[in-house]
Amino acid sequence: MASGSMAGSISCKDGRITVFNNQGALLLMDGVSPHLHRVTSVKKSGVLALRLQAPAASSRHEVELGAWVASKQSTQLAWLAVARCKLWWMTPEWGTISEPIPAETQMLLVRLAMEPEAEQGTYVFILPLVSEFFRSSLHSAGNTLMMVTESGDAAKQSSEVDPALLISAGVDPFETIHRGFEAAARLPGVNFTLREEKMVPRSLREFGWCTWDAFMNLSEYRSYVTPEGIIDGVRGFSRGGVPVRRIIVDDGWQTTGVDAQTEREVILDHTAHPAEACAPSCITALAKQPVSKPEAQILTNNPCSESCHKIPRPSGLGRVLFEKVYSVMIDGARTGSTLLKCYQGLTQCLPATYRKTLARQGPDQGKRLRSFRANRTFEREDGTSMKNLVSKLKSELEVRSVYCWHHLVGYWCGLEPLSEHFQGLDLQRREVAFTKGISHVEPSMEFSTFKSMQLGMPEGDQGATKLYDGLHGYLHEAGVDGVKVDGQSILSQVGQGQGGGPAVSRKYISALEASAQKHFRSAAEVITCMSHANDALLNYKQAAYCRVSDDFFPDDAASQACHICSCAFNGLFLSELFIGDWDMFHSKHPSSEMHAAARAISGGPVYVSDRPGEHDFGLLRELATPDGELLLCDGPARPTRDCLFRDPQKDGRTVLKLFNTNGDGKLGVLALFNIQGSSWDRSRRRFTMFQQKDAPLQARARPRDVEPFRSASPSPHATGEFAAFLRSKPLEVLILPDGYHSILVELGGRTAQKFELITFSPIWQIPSSEARFAAVGFKNMMNPGGAVQDLQLLPDVAEVFGRGSGHFAFYADPQPSRATLRLAAGGEPTELVLKTCESHENGNAKHDDHLTSLPLRYVVIPSTWAADTWALHFEW
C-alpha cells in the first residue's frame, strides 16, 4: 500500500506503535508492553484503542507504553500534556523527547514532525480511559512512557482492563483530538458524551454574579453570604446599567458544622458542664452559647443547625510545629523531600484526637452537612427563606436563573452521621485512601482534613440517589434552576471497600445527573467543578458546564496569568466534553481587563464575583448588553496552531494566541496575551513568579490563525481580503490582502497593554455591485463580532442579523447609500445615520507596507433594541 493512502493511520505491532503520514512511516514508540493489545472492534481510521491483559490480577497495573523513538524522523517530537497539579485540578506542561511527562497526565498531544513551509505536522493524541472499575493515567520513567491503570480498591482486582487507552493520529491537531474523543465515547464500557451532543443551557448567555468572593472573609476563608446582601448586590448591578441575569449562591447557604463526634471528643471532654449537651440525635445543640442581639435577630432555633462551638487551638509546641513550621518550611517543600516525609511521619505519630483538632483550624473543609435545608441565615422565623429569596430575585429584580453550590457528597466531609435529618440514609464514615499518583502530586493530602476526618457517605445502591433527592428536592421547591457541584475529584480516593474510585464516581455522577434532570430544567444545568480527575470527567453524559481551571485567586499575583493559560490549554481538550467555564473574576482588579478579554472570547459563561458596590461598570458594559445578555462566540476558544507546543509562561518569547469565531463562522476573533513570568511550580506546588521585569514581546496576528479560515472553502463572493479591527485602535480598520499577511502586535514593556483583541472579517463583494463589505460588530464590546448572528448578501444589499446595542462598526467601499434597522421577524424599518470615525494612530500595532488603514464606519443601534434580534440593512 502506498504511504500516501495510509496517511493518518496508526498501528501497534511487534512492540512498536507506528504512525503513517504522507511521507511514510513514523515510529512513535518502541518497547510497548506485550500485555497491551489492540481493541479489534475499533475500525475508525487513524484510531488505535488498547486493552490491558496482565499475567495476574491486581488493583494497580503499571506497564510500558513504550520509549519515544529518537530517530532522525522524530527529532522534532514535542508534547503538550495536561496533568493533575492538585487532587482537584490539572495544568498544562510542555516538553520535548528528552523531558519527562508529569505524573497523573490525563491527556497528551504529541507532534512527531513539522513541515514549517506547509504549516502542517503529524500529530498524535493519547487519551487514558476510564472503564467501570479502572482509570488510567500516564507518566514518564526515564525515556519510557508508562501507563498506570488502577481501581483504588485493594479488593477490586482484575488482570484485564478493556479499554485502557486510546491513541489517534492525523495532520490536523484539533481534528485529531476530536476524533480521539469521538472514538473513545463509542467504546463499550466508556460512559461519557461529547459536548456537541449535549443540550446547550439557556443560562449560557446570561451575565452572572457569584457570591463567593463577594462575601468572603479572607482571614477565615469563609463566605458570610446573606439574603439581604444578595438582594443589595443585584440592585447595585442594575443601578450601574449592567443587570445580573444569573446568580450563583455559592458556599455559605447550607446547614453545616464540625464533625459531631469530634465535637464531643474535643469540646465536651474539656467543658466544665458536659451535662449541658443534648442527645446525640441532634448533636448541634451541644452547649448553648449566648449570641449578640443582632445575631439573635437573624439566627433562629432551627434544630440541627450550625454548631456554635469553636475547636480549641493547639498550644505550646503543637502550635509552633503545625502552624509556624508548616507555613514556613513544609508548604513549599519540594515533592519527595526528606523534610516533607518527616513532617508527614510526625503527623501520623500524634493522637487521633489531636490530629482532628489541628484539621479544624482550616476553613470549612473540616465540616459536614447537617440538613438538606438552608441554614438559619436563609431560613428564619420572620418569613425569610430560600424560596422567598429566589422568588424576589426573579419577580422583582428580573434574575432569570438561580444556581446553588453544593459539594458532590453534600459538603466537604460529607453528611453528618449523627444528624436526625439523615436517619434514612444509613450514613457511614468512609476512609479516604489517596492513590500513589495523588500522594506524589499533592503530598499534603496525606495529612489533610479529609484523611483525618473521613467522609460521611450514604450506603447502599440507592444512597447517592437519596442524597440528591433530598438536596435537590429542597432547592427545586425553592425555585432554584441548577447547581454548581464542587469537590468532585475526592470520590476517586474513597473507593476502598466500595469497588474502587471509578465505580464510586460513576455511581454518584449518574445519580447527580438523574436528580438534576428530575428536579431542574435539565441535567445540562449542572456546573461540574473541582472535577479534573478523569474518572469524574469521563463519566458525564448530560452536564454541559465544566470549570476548566483552578480558581481565580484575587490576592495571588502569580496566579493571574497562569489562570488564563490553564483555561486555554485545559480547555483545548475539555471543550470536547463540556462548555468551558473560565471561572468568575473581579471587575475591579489589577488584571481585570485581561480576565475580561479572556472570558469574552472563551465561548463560555461570563460572571463576576464583585463585592457589592465595588464594580467597574465601564468594563462590565464591554461584556454584557444593557439587558444583561452576553455576546458569545460560536464555540470554545482554543490556542492557535503555532502556540500548541510552546510554553507561553516560561519560554520568554511566546505570546499566547487564542482563536474563536462569531456569526456561525463568518467572523474570526483572535486574542493575544503576554503572560510570561509566572507558572505553576509542580515541585513546590504553588504559583511562582520568576520574572519581575516586564519584557516586551512581539507577535504576528494573521487571519489564518483562526483555524476555520485556514481550511474554509472559497466563496464566490469572497474577495480573499480581510478587514481587521483591534481593540487598541477603536477608530480605524486595517485591510489585509489575504489570510497569510499579518499585523505586528507588541505587548508589555513600555506599553501597559498586556493583551490585544482582533476581529478578522472576510471582505465580501456585494452581488450586482462594485461595493465591498465586511461586518465588524459593536466596537464598544470586548467581542465585537458576538453581535453578529448571520450575514446575507443580496443584489446591492448586505443584511446583518444580530442583537445588542451600541456603535455597530463595518467596512464598506464605497459607503452605503442607506442603512435601515428592523426586527428580524419583520416590521417597519428605522433609518440610521451612517457615520465615519476620524482616524488617527493609537494603540501599539505596527503598520506594515501590506496594511491599509481606513477610518472606521459605523451606525448607532439604540439601547431600546438591545433585547431584540434585529436585521441591519445596508444598501448601495
Coordinates of C-alpha atoms in Angstrom, one line a residue, residues 96-576:
T96 CA 10.4 17.5 24.1
I97 CA 11.6 14.0 23.6
S98 CA 14.2 14.3 26.4
E99 CA 11.9 15.7 29.1
P100 CA 9.7 13.7 31.4
I101 CA 5.9 13.5 31.2
P102 CA 4.4 14.6 34.6
A103 CA 2.7 12.2 36.9
E104 CA -1.1 12.0 36.6
T105 CA -1.1 13.1 32.9
Q106 CA -4.6 12.5 31.7
M107 CA -4.4 13.9 28.1
L108 CA -1.4 14.1 25.9
L109 CA -0.9 15.7 22.5
V110 CA 2.4 14.9 20.6
R111 CA 3.8 16.4 17.5
L112 CA 6.0 13.9 15.6
A113 CA 7.1 16.0 12.7
M114 CA 6.6 19.5 11.4
E115 CA 6.7 21.0 7.9
P116 CA 7.1 24.7 8.6
E117 CA 6.6 25.8 5.0
A118 CA 3.4 23.8 4.7
E119 CA 2.4 24.8 8.2
Q120 CA 1.4 21.2 8.7
G121 CA 2.6 18.4 11.0
T122 CA 1.9 14.9 12.2
Y123 CA 0.1 14.8 15.5
V124 CA -0.8 12.0 18.0
F125 CA -3.4 12.3 20.7
I126 CA -3.1 9.9 23.7
L127 CA -6.2 9.6 26.0
P128 CA -6.0 7.4 29.1
L129 CA -9.5 5.9 29.6
V130 CA -11.9 5.2 32.4
S131 CA -13.8 1.9 32.5
E132 CA -16.4 0.9 35.1
F133 CA -13.8 -0.1 37.7
F134 CA -10.4 1.2 36.5
R135 CA -8.9 4.5 35.5
S136 CA -5.7 5.1 33.5
S137 CA -3.1 7.8 33.6
L138 CA 0.4 8.5 32.2
H139 CA 3.9 9.4 33.4
S140 CA 7.5 9.0 32.4
A141 CA 10.1 6.7 33.7
G142 CA 13.3 7.8 32.0
N143 CA 12.7 7.8 28.3
T144 CA 9.8 5.4 28.7
L145 CA 6.1 6.5 28.8
M146 CA 4.3 4.5 31.5
M147 CA 0.6 3.8 31.8
V148 CA -0.9 3.2 35.2
T149 CA -4.4 1.7 35.5
E150 CA -5.9 1.3 38.9
S151 CA -9.2 0.7 40.7
G152 CA -8.4 2.5 44.0
D153 CA -9.7 -0.5 46.0
A154 CA -7.2 -3.3 47.1
A155 CA -10.1 -5.8 46.9
K156 CA -11.1 -4.8 43.4
Q157 CA -8.6 -6.7 41.2
S158 CA -8.5 -7.7 37.6
S159 CA -6.0 -9.0 35.1
E160 CA -7.9 -7.3 32.2
V161 CA -8.8 -3.7 31.7
D162 CA -10.7 -3.1 28.5
P163 CA -10.4 -0.4 27.2
A164 CA -7.4 1.2 28.9
L165 CA -6.1 3.8 26.4
L166 CA -6.9 5.3 23.1
I167 CA -4.5 6.9 20.5
S168 CA -5.5 8.9 17.4
A169 CA -3.2 10.4 14.7
G170 CA -3.6 12.9 12.0
V171 CA -2.3 16.0 10.3
D172 CA -4.7 18.5 12.0
P173 CA -4.2 18.7 15.8
F174 CA -7.7 19.9 16.5
E175 CA -9.4 17.2 14.3
T176 CA -7.0 14.6 15.8
I177 CA -8.2 15.4 19.3
H178 CA -11.8 15.5 18.3
R179 CA -11.6 12.2 16.5
G180 CA -9.9 10.6 19.5
F181 CA -12.7 11.7 21.9
E182 CA -15.3 10.7 19.4
A183 CA -13.9 7.2 19.0
A184 CA -13.4 6.8 22.8
A185 CA -17.0 7.8 23.5
R186 CA -18.2 4.9 21.4
L187 CA -16.1 2.2 23.1
P188 CA -18.0 -0.4 25.2
G189 CA -17.7 0.3 28.9
V190 CA -16.9 4.1 28.4
N191 CA -19.5 6.4 29.9
F192 CA -19.2 10.0 28.5
T193 CA -20.9 12.1 25.9
L194 CA -19.3 14.8 23.7
R195 CA -20.2 18.4 24.2
E196 CA -21.7 18.7 20.7
E197 CA -24.3 16.1 21.7
K198 CA -25.4 17.8 24.9
M199 CA -28.2 20.3 25.3
V200 CA -27.0 24.0 25.4
P201 CA -28.2 25.5 28.7
R202 CA -30.5 28.5 28.4
S203 CA -28.4 30.2 31.1
L204 CA -25.3 30.3 28.9
R205 CA -26.0 33.8 27.5
E206 CA -26.9 35.3 30.9
F207 CA -24.5 37.7 32.6
G208 CA -23.8 36.3 36.0
W209 CA -22.7 37.1 39.6
C210 CA -21.3 34.6 42.0
T211 CA -21.5 35.3 45.8
W212 CA -18.2 33.5 46.8
D213 CA -15.6 36.3 46.8
A214 CA -18.4 38.9 47.2
F215 CA -19.0 37.9 50.8
M216 CA -15.7 36.3 51.6
N217 CA -13.8 36.9 54.9
L218 CA -10.2 36.2 53.8
S219 CA -8.9 35.9 57.3
E220 CA -11.3 33.0 58.0
Y221 CA -11.6 31.9 54.3
R222 CA -15.3 31.7 54.8
S223 CA -18.3 33.3 53.0
Y224 CA -20.7 35.3 55.1
V225 CA -23.5 35.5 52.4
T226 CA -27.0 36.7 53.4
P227 CA -30.2 37.1 51.5
E228 CA -30.1 40.9 52.2
G229 CA -26.5 41.0 50.8
I230 CA -27.6 39.2 47.6
I231 CA -30.6 41.5 47.0
D232 CA -28.4 44.6 47.6
G233 CA -25.8 43.3 45.3
V234 CA -28.2 42.6 42.4
R235 CA -29.7 46.0 42.8
G236 CA -26.2 47.5 42.6
F237 CA -25.6 45.9 39.2
S238 CA -28.9 47.2 37.9
R239 CA -28.2 50.7 39.0
G240 CA -24.9 50.6 37.1
G241 CA -26.6 49.6 33.9
V242 CA -25.4 46.0 33.8
P243 CA -28.2 43.9 35.2
V244 CA -27.4 40.4 36.5
R245 CA -29.5 37.6 34.9
R246 CA -27.9 34.6 36.6
I247 CA -27.0 34.2 40.3
I248 CA -24.8 31.5 41.8
V249 CA -25.3 31.3 45.5
D250 CA -22.0 29.8 46.4
D251 CA -20.8 28.2 49.7
G252 CA -22.4 29.6 52.9
W253 CA -26.1 28.9 52.5
Q254 CA -26.1 25.3 53.8
T255 CA -26.5 24.0 57.4
T256 CA -23.1 22.7 58.3
G257 CA -20.9 22.0 61.4
V258 CA -17.8 20.3 62.5
D259 CA -17.9 16.6 62.9
A260 CA -20.3 15.9 65.8
Q261 CA -18.2 13.0 67.2
T262 CA -15.1 15.2 67.3
E263 CA -17.2 17.9 68.8
R264 CA -17.9 15.7 71.7
E265 CA -14.3 14.4 71.9
V266 CA -12.6 17.7 71.6
I267 CA -15.0 20.1 73.3
L268 CA -17.2 18.3 75.7
D269 CA -14.4 16.4 77.3
H270 CA -12.9 19.8 78.1
T271 CA -16.1 21.5 79.1
A272 CA -16.9 22.3 82.7
H273 CA -20.5 21.4 82.3
P274 CA -20.8 18.4 79.9
A275 CA -24.3 17.7 81.1
E276 CA -25.5 20.7 79.1
A277 CA -25.1 18.7 76.0
C278 CA -28.1 17.4 74.2
A279 CA -28.6 13.8 73.0
P280 CA -26.6 12.6 70.0
S281 CA -29.7 12.6 67.8
C282 CA -29.4 16.3 67.5
I283 CA -25.7 17.0 68.3
T284 CA -25.8 20.6 67.1
A285 CA -27.1 21.9 70.3
L286 CA -24.2 20.5 72.3
A287 CA -24.0 23.5 74.6
K288 CA -26.0 26.7 74.3
Q289 CA -23.9 29.8 73.7
P290 CA -25.2 33.3 74.2
V291 CA -25.5 35.3 70.9
S292 CA -25.4 39.0 70.4
K293 CA -28.7 40.9 69.8
P294 CA -28.0 41.4 66.0
E295 CA -27.2 37.7 65.6
A296 CA -30.3 36.8 67.5
Q297 CA -32.4 38.8 65.1
I298 CA -31.1 36.6 62.2
L299 CA -30.5 33.2 63.8
T300 CA -33.5 31.1 64.8
N301 CA -33.6 27.9 66.8
N302 CA -33.6 25.6 63.9
P303 CA -33.0 22.1 65.1
C304 CA -29.7 20.6 64.0
S305 CA -28.3 23.9 62.7
E306 CA -24.7 25.1 62.6
S307 CA -22.5 24.3 65.6
C308 CA -21.7 27.3 67.8
H309 CA -18.6 25.7 69.2
K310 CA -15.1 26.6 68.2
I311 CA -12.5 23.9 68.3
P312 CA -9.8 25.0 70.8
R313 CA -6.5 25.9 69.1
P314 CA -3.4 23.8 69.8
S315 CA -1.0 25.5 72.1
G316 CA 2.7 25.3 73.0
L317 CA 4.9 23.0 71.0
G318 CA 2.0 21.8 68.9
R319 CA 1.1 25.2 67.6
V320 CA 4.8 26.0 66.8
L321 CA 5.2 22.7 64.9
F322 CA 2.0 22.7 63.0
E323 CA 1.4 26.3 62.2
K324 CA 4.7 28.0 62.0
V325 CA 6.8 25.2 60.7
Y326 CA 4.2 24.2 58.2
S327 CA 3.7 27.6 56.8
V328 CA 7.4 28.5 56.6
M329 CA 9.0 25.2 55.7
I330 CA 6.6 22.5 54.7
D331 CA 4.1 24.3 52.5
G332 CA 6.8 25.0 49.9
A333 CA 8.9 21.9 50.4
R334 CA 9.8 20.1 47.3
T335 CA 7.8 17.0 46.4
G336 CA 9.6 13.9 47.7
S337 CA 11.9 15.9 50.0
T338 CA 13.1 14.4 53.3
L339 CA 11.6 17.4 55.1
L340 CA 8.1 16.7 53.8
K341 CA 8.4 13.0 54.6
C342 CA 9.5 13.8 58.2
Y343 CA 6.6 16.1 58.7
Q344 CA 4.1 13.6 57.3
G345 CA 5.5 10.9 59.6
L346 CA 5.3 13.3 62.6
T347 CA 1.6 14.0 62.0
Q348 CA 0.9 10.2 62.0
C349 CA 2.5 9.9 65.4
L350 CA 0.1 12.3 67.0
P351 CA -3.0 11.0 68.8
A352 CA -6.1 10.9 66.5
T353 CA -8.0 13.5 68.6
Y354 CA -5.1 16.0 68.3
R355 CA -4.9 15.4 64.6
K356 CA -8.6 16.1 64.2
T357 CA -8.1 19.3 66.3
L358 CA -5.4 20.5 64.0
A359 CA -7.6 19.8 61.0
R360 CA -10.3 22.0 62.3
Q361 CA -8.1 25.1 62.2
G362 CA -8.6 25.4 58.4
P363 CA -11.6 26.7 56.5
D364 CA -15.0 25.0 56.1
Q365 CA -13.4 21.9 54.6
G366 CA -13.5 20.3 58.1
K367 CA -17.3 20.4 58.3
R368 CA -20.2 18.2 57.4
L369 CA -23.7 18.8 56.1
R370 CA -26.3 18.6 58.9
S371 CA -29.5 19.2 57.0
F372 CA -30.7 19.5 53.4
R373 CA -32.4 22.8 54.3
A374 CA -30.6 26.1 54.3
N375 CA -29.1 27.5 57.4
R376 CA -30.6 30.0 59.9
T377 CA -29.4 32.9 57.8
F378 CA -31.6 31.9 54.9
E379 CA -34.5 30.2 56.8
R380 CA -35.9 32.4 59.6
E381 CA -39.0 32.7 61.7
D382 CA -39.6 36.2 60.3
G383 CA -40.5 34.7 56.9
T384 CA -37.2 34.9 55.2
S385 CA -36.5 31.7 53.3
M386 CA -34.6 30.5 50.3
K387 CA -37.9 30.2 48.4
N388 CA -38.8 33.8 49.1
L389 CA -35.3 35.0 48.1
V390 CA -35.4 33.2 44.8
S391 CA -38.9 34.5 44.1
K392 CA -37.9 38.1 44.9
L393 CA -34.8 37.8 42.6
K394 CA -36.9 36.6 39.7
S395 CA -40.1 38.6 40.1
E396 CA -38.7 41.9 41.3
L397 CA -35.1 42.0 40.1
E398 CA -35.6 40.1 36.8
V399 CA -33.0 37.5 37.5
R400 CA -33.6 34.6 35.2
S401 CA -31.6 31.7 36.7
V402 CA -30.5 31.0 40.2
Y403 CA -27.9 28.3 40.9
C404 CA -26.9 27.0 44.3
W405 CA -23.5 25.5 45.2
H406 CA -23.0 22.2 46.9
H407 CA -20.3 19.5 47.3
L408 CA -20.7 16.2 45.4
V409 CA -21.1 14.4 48.7
G410 CA -23.2 17.2 50.3
Y411 CA -20.4 19.1 52.0
W412 CA -16.6 18.8 52.2
C413 CA -16.5 16.0 54.8
G414 CA -19.8 14.6 53.6
L415 CA -23.0 14.2 55.7
E416 CA -23.2 14.2 59.5
P417 CA -24.0 10.6 60.5
L418 CA -25.5 11.7 63.9
S419 CA -27.9 14.2 62.3
E420 CA -31.6 13.3 62.8
H421 CA -32.3 14.7 59.3
F422 CA -30.4 11.9 57.6
Q423 CA -31.8 8.9 59.5
G424 CA -33.0 7.1 56.4
L425 CA -29.7 7.3 54.6
D426 CA -27.6 4.8 56.6
L427 CA -24.5 7.0 56.7
Q428 CA -21.0 5.6 57.3
R429 CA -17.7 7.3 57.7
R430 CA -15.6 6.3 54.7
E431 CA -11.8 6.2 54.7
V432 CA -10.0 8.5 52.2
A433 CA -7.1 6.5 50.8
F434 CA -5.1 8.6 48.4
T435 CA -3.6 6.9 45.4
K436 CA 0.1 6.8 44.7
G437 CA -0.3 9.4 42.0
I438 CA -2.2 11.9 44.1
S439 CA 0.2 11.4 47.1
H440 CA 3.0 12.4 44.7
V441 CA 1.2 15.3 43.1
E442 CA -0.2 16.8 46.3
P443 CA 1.5 15.1 49.3
S444 CA -0.1 17.4 51.8
M445 CA -3.4 15.5 51.2
E446 CA -1.9 12.7 53.4
F447 CA -2.2 14.9 56.4
S448 CA -5.4 16.8 55.3
T449 CA -8.8 17.2 56.9
F450 CA -10.2 14.5 54.6
K451 CA -7.6 12.0 55.7
S452 CA -8.2 12.6 59.4
M453 CA -12.0 13.1 59.2
Q454 CA -13.2 10.6 56.6
L455 CA -16.3 11.3 54.6
G456 CA -19.9 10.8 55.8
M457 CA -21.4 8.9 52.9
P458 CA -24.8 7.1 52.4
E459 CA -24.6 3.3 52.0
G460 CA -26.4 1.1 49.5
D461 CA -27.1 1.2 45.8
Q462 CA -29.7 4.0 46.3
G463 CA -27.6 6.0 48.8
A464 CA -26.5 8.6 46.3
T465 CA -29.9 8.9 44.8
K466 CA -31.5 9.6 48.2
L467 CA -28.8 12.2 48.9
Y468 CA -29.5 14.2 45.7
D469 CA -33.3 13.7 46.0
G470 CA -33.1 15.4 49.5
L471 CA -30.8 18.2 48.5
H472 CA -32.2 18.9 45.0
G473 CA -35.8 18.4 46.2
Y474 CA -35.4 21.3 48.7
L475 CA -33.7 23.5 46.1
H476 CA -36.4 22.7 43.5
E477 CA -39.1 23.6 45.9
A478 CA -37.3 26.9 46.5
G479 CA -37.4 27.7 42.7
V480 CA -33.6 27.1 42.1
D481 CA -32.7 26.3 38.5
G482 CA -29.4 24.5 38.7
V483 CA -26.4 23.6 40.8
K484 CA -22.7 24.1 40.9
V485 CA -21.2 20.9 42.2
D486 CA -17.7 21.2 43.8
G487 CA -15.1 18.8 45.2
Q488 CA -15.8 16.0 42.7
S489 CA -12.3 14.5 42.5
I490 CA -12.4 13.3 46.1
L491 CA -14.6 10.3 45.0
S492 CA -11.5 8.8 43.2
Q493 CA -10.0 8.4 46.7
V494 CA -12.8 6.8 48.6
G495 CA -13.1 3.6 46.7
Q496 CA -11.7 1.2 49.4
G497 CA -14.3 -1.3 50.1
Q498 CA -16.7 0.2 47.6
G499 CA -15.4 -1.3 44.4
G500 CA -12.9 1.4 43.6
G501 CA -12.8 5.1 42.9
P502 CA -14.1 4.9 39.3
A503 CA -17.0 2.8 40.4
V504 CA -18.0 5.3 43.1
S505 CA -17.5 8.2 40.8
R506 CA -19.8 6.7 38.2
K507 CA -22.5 5.9 40.7
Y508 CA -22.6 9.4 42.2
I509 CA -22.3 11.2 38.9
S510 CA -25.1 9.1 37.4
A511 CA -27.3 9.8 40.4
L512 CA -26.4 13.5 40.2
E513 CA -27.4 13.8 36.6
A514 CA -30.6 11.8 37.1
S515 CA -31.6 14.1 40.0
A516 CA -30.8 17.3 38.1
Q517 CA -32.9 16.0 35.2
K518 CA -35.7 15.3 37.7
H519 CA -35.6 18.5 39.7
F520 CA -34.3 21.2 37.4
R521 CA -34.9 22.2 33.8
S522 CA -32.4 19.6 32.7
A523 CA -29.2 17.9 33.7
A524 CA -27.4 20.4 31.4
E525 CA -27.9 23.0 34.2
V526 CA -25.1 21.4 36.3
I527 CA -21.7 23.1 36.6
T528 CA -19.1 20.4 37.4
C529 CA -16.2 21.8 39.4
M530 CA -13.0 20.6 41.0
S531 CA -13.6 17.6 38.8
H532 CA -10.3 17.1 36.9
A533 CA -9.9 13.5 38.0
N534 CA -10.6 11.7 34.7
D535 CA -12.9 9.3 36.4
A536 CA -15.1 12.3 37.0
L537 CA -14.6 14.0 33.7
L538 CA -15.2 10.8 31.7
N539 CA -18.4 9.8 33.4
Y540 CA -20.6 12.8 32.5
K541 CA -23.3 12.2 29.8
Q542 CA -25.6 15.3 30.2
A543 CA -23.9 18.1 32.3
A544 CA -23.0 20.9 30.0
Y545 CA -20.6 23.1 32.0
C546 CA -17.2 22.3 33.4
R547 CA -14.8 24.6 35.3
V548 CA -11.6 24.2 33.2
S549 CA -9.0 25.5 35.7
D550 CA -8.2 26.2 39.3
D551 CA -9.8 29.1 41.0
F552 CA -9.4 32.8 40.2
F553 CA -7.3 33.9 43.2
P554 CA -7.6 37.7 43.5
D555 CA -4.8 38.1 46.0
D556 CA -2.2 35.9 44.3
A557 CA -0.5 38.0 41.7
A558 CA 1.5 35.0 40.4
S559 CA -1.7 33.1 39.6
Q560 CA -3.4 35.6 37.3
A561 CA -1.6 34.8 34.0
C562 CA -1.5 31.1 34.9
H563 CA -5.2 31.0 35.3
I564 CA -5.7 32.2 31.7
C565 CA -3.1 29.7 30.4
S566 CA -4.7 26.8 32.2
C567 CA -8.1 27.7 30.9
A568 CA -6.8 27.8 27.4
F569 CA -4.9 24.6 27.3
N570 CA -7.1 22.5 29.6
G571 CA -10.0 23.8 27.5
L572 CA -8.3 22.6 24.3
F573 CA -9.2 19.1 25.5
L574 CA -12.1 19.6 27.9
S575 CA -14.1 21.6 25.4
E576 CA -14.6 18.3 23.6

